Amino acid sequence: MVSELAMAIDIGGGSVKLALADAAANELATGTVEGVPDLGRDALLAAIGSSAIGLAATARQRGRLAGVAIGVPGHLSADRRASLNSNVPALDGIDLAGHFGALLGCAVRLENDANLAALGEWSFGPRAAASRFMMVTLGTGIGVALIESGRPVGVVGGTLGDSGHVIVDPAGERFCRLGCRGCLESMASGVALIEEAQRLSGEQPDTALGRLARSGREIAGADLAALGAAGDQAVLALLSRTGRWLGLGLASYVNIFAPQVICIGGGMSRLRPYFEEPMIEAMHEGRIKNRPAPESIYFSGDYDRAAARGAVAMFLLRGEGDVG
């Protein structure tokens, strides 16, 4: 019997991650394209295509490639073939489904990246098949997806209405990349966290952050994790504030969407020990009290495989591209 396989191309603001997986969501081969912000459209398409062709060749050796799911960090066009208003503007408006379909010779479906990850986590994670399952992805931006009865809920452009831009600090001075003042993404995304760390490093030159800045090296999330583990008070205070902003956002999601389960994923999850408690506290402070709280709020233990799991769910568990 020929093994059915699925491929995920997860396009992010910093990198593109590719994975080939079997029906049990075991990853058989992976690829990565780094430096996305520095690549133009043609170079980025070529780099993704080269990696995807390599995975497709592996698929042919192992079985049959049933389809490719492309997760895009933004809206989908009306025909669901292109991305719009994404974190990777170089690819916006391009018929990605047609481009990669012709290149790889198989079915290609686009999905919002948070939706794709949520579908994978809902299908294979510890709270599989929850009736109202929400996923919040914390990375370059903030993505929010809601799975209801097994399907992603779409409000506009295949997304949950740009919920990462819910306002949490209307009097704030920070703006997100889309021009929203005081939205959750402007206050608590990976980009916002690093920008705030850099600002603090200039104001507090004698702290560990200040010394990092003087060394000429850009502050990264790994630095904040290391300083948090070392008990650096400035970094711990920064991460605690970030947790409270996230909790205010979660409170709005709980009040509006009433999720049964919330899963947190994304690159910022490595900082969980330093922002989880204030996040949960702020969520409970802000939620409506005469309605049940979510049964579970948990951090994905395997988020790096969420997109591949979503591709498997899309093509191998439910039929070709059946996520509408």
PDB file of C-alpha atoms in Angstrom, residues 80-294:
ATOM      1  CA  ARG A  80      -7.712  31.573  -1.175  1.00  0.00           C
ATOM      2  CA  ARG A  81      -4.752  31.451  -3.554  1.00  0.00           C
ATOM      3  CA  ALA A  82      -2.734  34.449  -2.298  1.00  0.00           C
ATOM      4  CA  SER A  83      -1.839  36.176   0.968  1.00  0.00           C
ATOM      5  CA  LEU A  84      -2.810  39.764   1.795  1.00  0.00           C
ATOM      6  CA  ASN A  85      -1.718  42.165   4.565  1.00  0.00           C
ATOM      7  CA  SER A  86       0.818  39.636   5.828  1.00  0.00           C
ATOM      8  CA  ASN A  87       4.043  39.798   7.820  1.00  0.00           C
ATOM      9  CA  VAL A  88       5.852  38.976   4.557  1.00  0.00           C
ATOM     10  CA  PRO A  89       4.697  41.698   2.143  1.00  0.00           C
ATOM     11  CA  ALA A  90       7.107  40.495  -0.554  1.00  0.00           C
ATOM     12  CA  LEU A  91       4.771  37.537  -1.142  1.00  0.00           C
ATOM     13  CA  ASP A  92       1.452  39.365  -0.878  1.00  0.00           C
ATOM     14  CA  GLY A  93      -0.758  39.156  -3.945  1.00  0.00           C
ATOM     15  CA  ILE A  94       1.168  36.298  -5.571  1.00  0.00           C
ATOM     16  CA  ASP A  95      -0.761  33.194  -6.622  1.00  0.00           C
ATOM     17  CA  LEU A  96       1.146  30.947  -4.237  1.00  0.00           C
ATOM     18  CA  ALA A  97      -1.246  28.044  -4.768  1.00  0.00           C
ATOM     19  CA  GLY A  98      -0.694  28.141  -8.512  1.00  0.00           C
ATOM     20  CA  HIS A  99       3.052  28.739  -8.261  1.00  0.00           C
ATOM     21  CA  PHE A 100       3.784  25.846  -5.923  1.00  0.00           C
ATOM     22  CA  GLY A 101       1.149  23.609  -7.466  1.00  0.00           C
ATOM     23  CA  ALA A 102       2.888  23.870 -10.830  1.00  0.00           C
ATOM     24  CA  LEU A 103       6.310  23.475  -9.226  1.00  0.00           C
ATOM     25  CA  LEU A 104       5.442  20.398  -7.159  1.00  0.00           C
ATOM     26  CA  GLY A 105       2.736  18.789  -9.264  1.00  0.00           C
ATOM     27  CA  CYS A 106       0.195  18.305  -6.484  1.00  0.00           C
ATOM     28  CA  ALA A 107      -2.711  19.996  -4.733  1.00  0.00           C
ATOM     29  CA  VAL A 108      -1.750  23.136  -2.790  1.00  0.00           C
ATOM     30  CA  ARG A 109      -3.982  24.921  -0.281  1.00  0.00           C
ATOM     31  CA  LEU A 110      -3.377  28.180   1.550  1.00  0.00           C
ATOM     32  CA  GLU A 111      -4.467  28.744   5.146  1.00  0.00           C
ATOM     33  CA  ASN A 112      -3.819  31.440   7.689  1.00  0.00           C
ATOM     34  CA  ASP A 113      -0.825  30.240   9.711  1.00  0.00           C
ATOM     35  CA  ALA A 114      -2.607  30.400  13.072  1.00  0.00           C
ATOM     36  CA  ASN A 115      -5.522  28.418  11.610  1.00  0.00           C
ATOM     37  CA  LEU A 116      -3.155  25.791  10.221  1.00  0.00           C
ATOM     38  CA  ALA A 117      -1.359  25.425  13.559  1.00  0.00           C
ATOM     39  CA  ALA A 118      -4.666  25.312  15.427  1.00  0.00           C
ATOM     40  CA  LEU A 119      -6.006  22.617  13.123  1.00  0.00           C
ATOM     41  CA  GLY A 120      -2.882  20.546  13.774  1.00  0.00           C
ATOM     42  CA  GLU A 121      -2.997  21.044  17.536  1.00  0.00           C
ATOM     43  CA  TRP A 122      -6.742  20.345  17.638  1.00  0.00           C
ATOM     44  CA  SER A 123      -6.235  17.122  15.672  1.00  0.00           C
ATOM     45  CA  PHE A 124      -3.158  15.747  17.437  1.00  0.00           C
ATOM     46  CA  GLY A 125      -2.651  17.665  20.694  1.00  0.00           C
ATOM     47  CA  PRO A 126      -3.609  16.723  24.273  1.00  0.00           C
ATOM     48  CA  ARG A 127      -7.027  18.408  24.018  1.00  0.00           C
ATOM     49  CA  ALA A 128      -7.875  16.950  20.617  1.00  0.00           C
ATOM     50  CA  ALA A 129     -11.449  17.441  19.450  1.00  0.00           C
ATOM     51  CA  ALA A 130     -12.434  20.117  21.988  1.00  0.00           C
ATOM     52  CA  SER A 131     -15.674  21.689  20.739  1.00  0.00           C
ATOM     53  CA  ARG A 132     -14.360  25.292  20.816  1.00  0.00           C
ATOM     54  CA  PHE A 133     -10.579  25.288  20.610  1.00  0.00           C
ATOM     55  CA  MET A 134      -8.574  28.518  20.459  1.00  0.00           C
ATOM     56  CA  MET A 135      -4.920  28.858  19.551  1.00  0.00           C
ATOM     57  CA  VAL A 136      -2.876  31.990  20.210  1.00  0.00           C
ATOM     58  CA  THR A 137       0.502  32.098  18.476  1.00  0.00           C
ATOM     59  CA  LEU A 138       3.167  34.392  19.894  1.00  0.00           C
ATOM     60  CA  GLY A 139       5.931  35.235  17.453  1.00  0.00           C
ATOM     61  CA  THR A 140       6.873  38.144  15.197  1.00  0.00           C
ATOM     62  CA  GLY A 141       3.188  39.015  15.401  1.00  0.00           C
ATOM     63  CA  ILE A 142       0.271  37.539  17.332  1.00  0.00           C
ATOM     64  CA  GLY A 143      -2.080  35.127  15.603  1.00  0.00           C
ATOM     65  CA  VAL A 144      -5.417  33.924  16.940  1.00  0.00           C
ATOM     66  CA  ALA A 145      -7.491  31.037  15.603  1.00  0.00           C
ATOM     67  CA  LEU A 146     -10.700  29.378  16.723  1.00  0.00           C
ATOM     68  CA  ILE A 147     -11.652  25.831  15.766  1.00  0.00           C
ATOM     69  CA  GLU A 148     -15.369  25.159  16.191  1.00  0.00           C
ATOM     70  CA  SER A 149     -16.690  21.665  15.492  1.00  0.00           C
ATOM     71  CA  GLY A 150     -13.481  20.838  13.664  1.00  0.00           C
ATOM     72  CA  ARG A 151     -13.343  23.869  11.353  1.00  0.00           C
ATOM     73  CA  PRO A 152     -11.464  27.177  11.568  1.00  0.00           C
ATOM     74  CA  VAL A 153     -13.811  30.104  12.122  1.00  0.00           C
ATOM     75  CA  GLY A 154     -13.239  32.804   9.497  1.00  0.00           C
ATOM     76  CA  VAL A 155     -14.494  36.375   9.852  1.00  0.00           C
ATOM     77  CA  VAL A 156     -12.477  38.230   7.213  1.00  0.00           C
ATOM     78  CA  GLY A 157      -9.773  37.009   4.859  1.00  0.00           C
ATOM     79  CA  GLY A 158      -9.865  33.525   6.338  1.00  0.00           C
ATOM     80  CA  THR A 159      -8.840  34.860   9.762  1.00  0.00           C
ATOM     81  CA  LEU A 160     -10.550  35.457  13.076  1.00  0.00           C
ATOM     82  CA  GLY A 161     -10.877  39.152  12.295  1.00  0.00           C
ATOM     83  CA  ASP A 162      -7.283  40.248  13.063  1.00  0.00           C
ATOM     84  CA  SER A 163      -7.842  39.417  16.716  1.00  0.00           C
ATOM     85  CA  GLY A 164      -4.140  39.901  17.461  1.00  0.00           C
ATOM     86  CA  HIS A 165      -4.859  43.625  17.184  1.00  0.00           C
ATOM     87  CA  VAL A 166      -7.458  43.826  19.950  1.00  0.00           C
ATOM     88  CA  ILE A 167      -6.798  47.046  21.901  1.00  0.00           C
ATOM     89  CA  VAL A 168      -5.291  46.541  25.351  1.00  0.00           C
ATOM     90  CA  ASP A 169      -3.700  49.975  25.995  1.00  0.00           C
ATOM     91  CA  PRO A 170      -5.714  52.754  24.337  1.00  0.00           C
ATOM     92  CA  ALA A 171      -3.532  55.417  25.964  1.00  0.00           C
ATOM     93  CA  GLY A 172      -0.325  53.703  24.929  1.00  0.00           C
ATOM     94  CA  GLU A 173       2.338  55.202  22.690  1.00  0.00           C
ATOM     95  CA  ARG A 174       3.264  52.048  20.796  1.00  0.00           C
ATOM     96  CA  PHE A 175       2.021  51.236  17.296  1.00  0.00           C
ATOM     97  CA  CYS A 176       2.085  47.873  15.545  1.00  0.00           C
ATOM     98  CA  ARG A 177       3.314  47.320  11.973  1.00  0.00           C
ATOM     99  CA  LEU A 178      -0.244  47.895  10.688  1.00  0.00           C
ATOM    100  CA  GLY A 179      -0.595  51.222  12.486  1.00  0.00           C
ATOM    101  CA  CYS A 180      -2.790  50.164  15.430  1.00  0.00           C
ATOM    102  CA  ARG A 181      -2.127  52.110  18.612  1.00  0.00           C
ATOM    103  CA  GLY A 182      -2.093  50.117  21.831  1.00  0.00           C
ATOM    104  CA  CYS A 183      -3.126  46.789  20.305  1.00  0.00           C
ATOM    105  CA  LEU A 184      -1.989  43.467  21.738  1.00  0.00           C
ATOM    106  CA  GLU A 185       0.550  42.939  18.962  1.00  0.00           C
ATOM    107  CA  SER A 186       2.062  46.387  19.580  1.00  0.00           C
ATOM    108  CA  MET A 187       2.470  45.599  23.279  1.00  0.00           C
ATOM    109  CA  ALA A 188       3.245  41.876  23.563  1.00  0.00           C
ATOM    110  CA  SER A 189       4.471  40.386  20.275  1.00  0.00           C
ATOM    111  CA  GLY A 190       8.032  39.185  19.828  1.00  0.00           C
ATOM    112  CA  VAL A 191       8.864  42.368  17.936  1.00  0.00           C
ATOM    113  CA  ALA A 192       7.355  44.545  20.682  1.00  0.00           C
ATOM    114  CA  LEU A 193       9.218  42.631  23.395  1.00  0.00           C
ATOM    115  CA  ILE A 194      12.609  43.088  21.713  1.00  0.00           C
ATOM    116  CA  GLU A 195      11.918  46.759  20.981  1.00  0.00           C
ATOM    117  CA  GLU A 196      11.037  47.355  24.626  1.00  0.00           C
ATOM    118  CA  ALA A 197      14.160  45.487  25.766  1.00  0.00           C
ATOM    119  CA  GLN A 198      16.256  47.677  23.486  1.00  0.00           C
ATOM    120  CA  ARG A 199      14.628  50.822  24.860  1.00  0.00           C
ATOM    121  CA  LEU A 200      15.314  49.707  28.419  1.00  0.00           C
ATOM    122  CA  SER A 201      18.924  48.904  27.562  1.00  0.00           C
ATOM    123  CA  GLY A 202      19.444  52.547  26.599  1.00  0.00           C
ATOM    124  CA  GLU A 203      17.710  53.874  29.697  1.00  0.00           C
ATOM    125  CA  GLN A 204      19.526  51.464  32.033  1.00  0.00           C
ATOM    126  CA  PRO A 205      23.078  51.207  30.680  1.00  0.00           C
ATOM    127  CA  ASP A 206      24.446  49.583  33.837  1.00  0.00           C
ATOM    128  CA  THR A 207      22.077  46.608  33.676  1.00  0.00           C
ATOM    129  CA  ALA A 208      22.702  43.340  31.860  1.00  0.00           C
ATOM    130  CA  LEU A 209      20.513  44.601  29.020  1.00  0.00           C
ATOM    131  CA  GLY A 210      22.573  47.761  28.830  1.00  0.00           C
ATOM    132  CA  ARG A 211      25.801  45.803  28.678  1.00  0.00           C
ATOM    133  CA  LEU A 212      24.378  43.620  25.914  1.00  0.00           C
ATOM    134  CA  ALA A 213      23.504  46.701  23.901  1.00  0.00           C
ATOM    135  CA  ARG A 214      26.977  48.194  24.383  1.00  0.00           C
ATOM    136  CA  SER A 215      28.534  44.993  23.102  1.00  0.00           C
ATOM    137  CA  GLY A 216      27.090  45.794  19.690  1.00  0.00           C
ATOM    138  CA  ARG A 217      25.008  42.626  19.508  1.00  0.00           C
ATOM    139  CA  GLU A 218      21.267  42.844  18.943  1.00  0.00           C
ATOM    140  CA  ILE A 219      19.168  41.624  21.856  1.00  0.00           C
ATOM    141  CA  ALA A 220      17.336  38.387  21.062  1.00  0.00           C
ATOM    142  CA  GLY A 221      14.687  36.280  22.740  1.00  0.00           C
ATOM    143  CA  ALA A 222      17.322  33.788  23.850  1.00  0.00           C
ATOM    144  CA  ASP A 223      19.067  36.593  25.752  1.00  0.00           C
ATOM    145  CA  LEU A 224      15.868  37.437  27.608  1.00  0.00           C
ATOM    146  CA  ALA A 225      15.346  33.771  28.465  1.00  0.00           C
ATOM    147  CA  ALA A 226      18.901  33.497  29.822  1.00  0.00           C
ATOM    148  CA  LEU A 227      18.623  36.714  31.842  1.00  0.00           C
ATOM    149  CA  GLY A 228      15.228  35.663  33.190  1.00  0.00           C
ATOM    150  CA  ALA A 229      16.688  32.332  34.306  1.00  0.00           C
ATOM    151  CA  ALA A 230      19.523  34.225  35.991  1.00  0.00           C
ATOM    152  CA  GLY A 231      17.010  36.296  37.961  1.00  0.00           C
ATOM    153  CA  ASP A 232      17.705  39.641  36.264  1.00  0.00           C
ATOM    154  CA  GLN A 233      15.109  41.965  37.808  1.00  0.00           C
ATOM    155  CA  ALA A 234      14.777  44.328  34.853  1.00  0.00           C
ATOM    156  CA  VAL A 235      14.092  41.467  32.454  1.00  0.00           C
ATOM    157  CA  LEU A 236      11.727  39.714  34.870  1.00  0.00           C
ATOM    158  CA  ALA A 237       9.736  42.946  35.246  1.00  0.00           C
ATOM    159  CA  LEU A 238       9.609  43.354  31.461  1.00  0.00           C
ATOM    160  CA  LEU A 239       8.353  39.801  30.962  1.00  0.00           C
ATOM    161  CA  SER A 240       5.807  40.180  33.750  1.00  0.00           C
ATOM    162  CA  ARG A 241       4.391  43.291  32.041  1.00  0.00           C
ATOM    163  CA  THR A 242       4.268  41.382  28.763  1.00  0.00           C
ATOM    164  CA  GLY A 243       2.336  38.621  30.517  1.00  0.00           C
ATOM    165  CA  ARG A 244      -0.236  41.094  31.791  1.00  0.00           C
ATOM    166  CA  TRP A 245      -0.762  42.517  28.294  1.00  0.00           C
ATOM    167  CA  LEU A 246      -1.242  38.992  26.983  1.00  0.00           C
ATOM    168  CA  GLY A 247      -3.693  38.231  29.776  1.00  0.00           C
ATOM    169  CA  LEU A 248      -5.767  41.298  28.905  1.00  0.00           C
ATOM    170  CA  GLY A 249      -5.918  40.075  25.332  1.00  0.00           C
ATOM    171  CA  LEU A 250      -6.947  36.597  26.463  1.00  0.00           C
ATOM    172  CA  ALA A 251      -9.684  38.108  28.631  1.00  0.00           C
ATOM    173  CA  SER A 252     -11.203  39.759  25.562  1.00  0.00           C
ATOM    174  CA  TYR A 253     -11.014  36.487  23.615  1.00  0.00           C
ATOM    175  CA  VAL A 254     -12.672  34.598  26.473  1.00  0.00           C
ATOM    176  CA  ASN A 255     -15.435  37.180  26.745  1.00  0.00           C
ATOM    177  CA  ILE A 256     -16.101  37.334  22.997  1.00  0.00           C
ATOM    178  CA  PHE A 257     -15.461  33.778  21.764  1.00  0.00           C
ATOM    179  CA  ALA A 258     -16.004  31.618  24.904  1.00  0.00           C
ATOM    180  CA  PRO A 259     -13.336  29.017  24.047  1.00  0.00           C
ATOM    181  CA  GLN A 260     -13.439  25.731  25.895  1.00  0.00           C
ATOM    182  CA  VAL A 261      -9.657  25.349  25.565  1.00  0.00           C
ATOM    183  CA  ILE A 262      -6.880  27.853  24.800  1.00  0.00           C
ATOM    184  CA  CYS A 263      -3.506  26.676  23.537  1.00  0.00           C
ATOM    185  CA  ILE A 264      -0.521  29.035  23.465  1.00  0.00           C
ATOM    186  CA  GLY A 265       2.208  28.433  20.885  1.00  0.00           C
ATOM    187  CA  GLY A 266       4.950  30.220  18.994  1.00  0.00           C
ATOM    188  CA  GLY A 267       8.554  31.190  19.553  1.00  0.00           C
ATOM    189  CA  MET A 268       7.804  33.306  22.626  1.00  0.00           C
ATOM    190  CA  SER A 269       6.646  30.183  24.455  1.00  0.00           C
ATOM    191  CA  ARG A 270      10.241  29.630  25.595  1.00  0.00           C
ATOM    192  CA  LEU A 271       9.649  32.584  27.935  1.00  0.00           C
ATOM    193  CA  ARG A 272       6.628  30.914  29.524  1.00  0.00           C
ATOM    194  CA  PRO A 273       8.103  30.575  33.046  1.00  0.00           C
ATOM    195  CA  TYR A 274       8.399  34.351  33.299  1.00  0.00           C
ATOM    196  CA  PHE A 275       5.057  35.544  31.922  1.00  0.00           C
ATOM    197  CA  GLU A 276       2.567  32.695  32.441  1.00  0.00           C
ATOM    198  CA  GLU A 277       1.459  33.585  35.977  1.00  0.00           C
ATOM    199  CA  PRO A 278       0.777  37.312  35.338  1.00  0.00           C
ATOM    200  CA  MET A 279      -0.902  36.344  32.044  1.00  0.00           C
ATOM    201  CA  ILE A 280      -3.344  33.984  33.766  1.00  0.00           C
ATOM    202  CA  GLU A 281      -3.999  36.478  36.573  1.00  0.00           C
ATOM    203  CA  ALA A 282      -4.817  39.292  34.132  1.00  0.00           C
ATOM    204  CA  MET A 283      -7.051  37.002  32.091  1.00  0.00           C
ATOM    205  CA  HIS A 284      -9.124  36.074  35.143  1.00  0.00           C
ATOM    206  CA  GLU A 285      -9.291  39.723  36.275  1.00  0.00           C
ATOM    207  CA  GLY A 286     -10.658  40.790  32.907  1.00  0.00           C
ATOM    208  CA  ARG A 287     -13.041  37.967  32.048  1.00  0.00           C
ATOM    209  CA  ILE A 288     -16.791  37.960  32.629  1.00  0.00           C
ATOM    210  CA  LYS A 289     -17.331  36.243  35.963  1.00  0.00           C
ATOM    211  CA  ASN A 290     -20.808  34.792  35.496  1.00  0.00           C
ATOM    212  CA  ARG A 291     -19.641  32.590  32.621  1.00  0.00           C
ATOM    213  CA  PRO A 292     -17.377  29.553  32.919  1.00  0.00           C
ATOM    214  CA  ALA A 293     -13.669  30.121  32.473  1.00  0.00           C
ATOM    215  CA  PRO A 294     -11.857  28.021  29.856  1.00  0.00           C
TER     216      PRO A 294
END
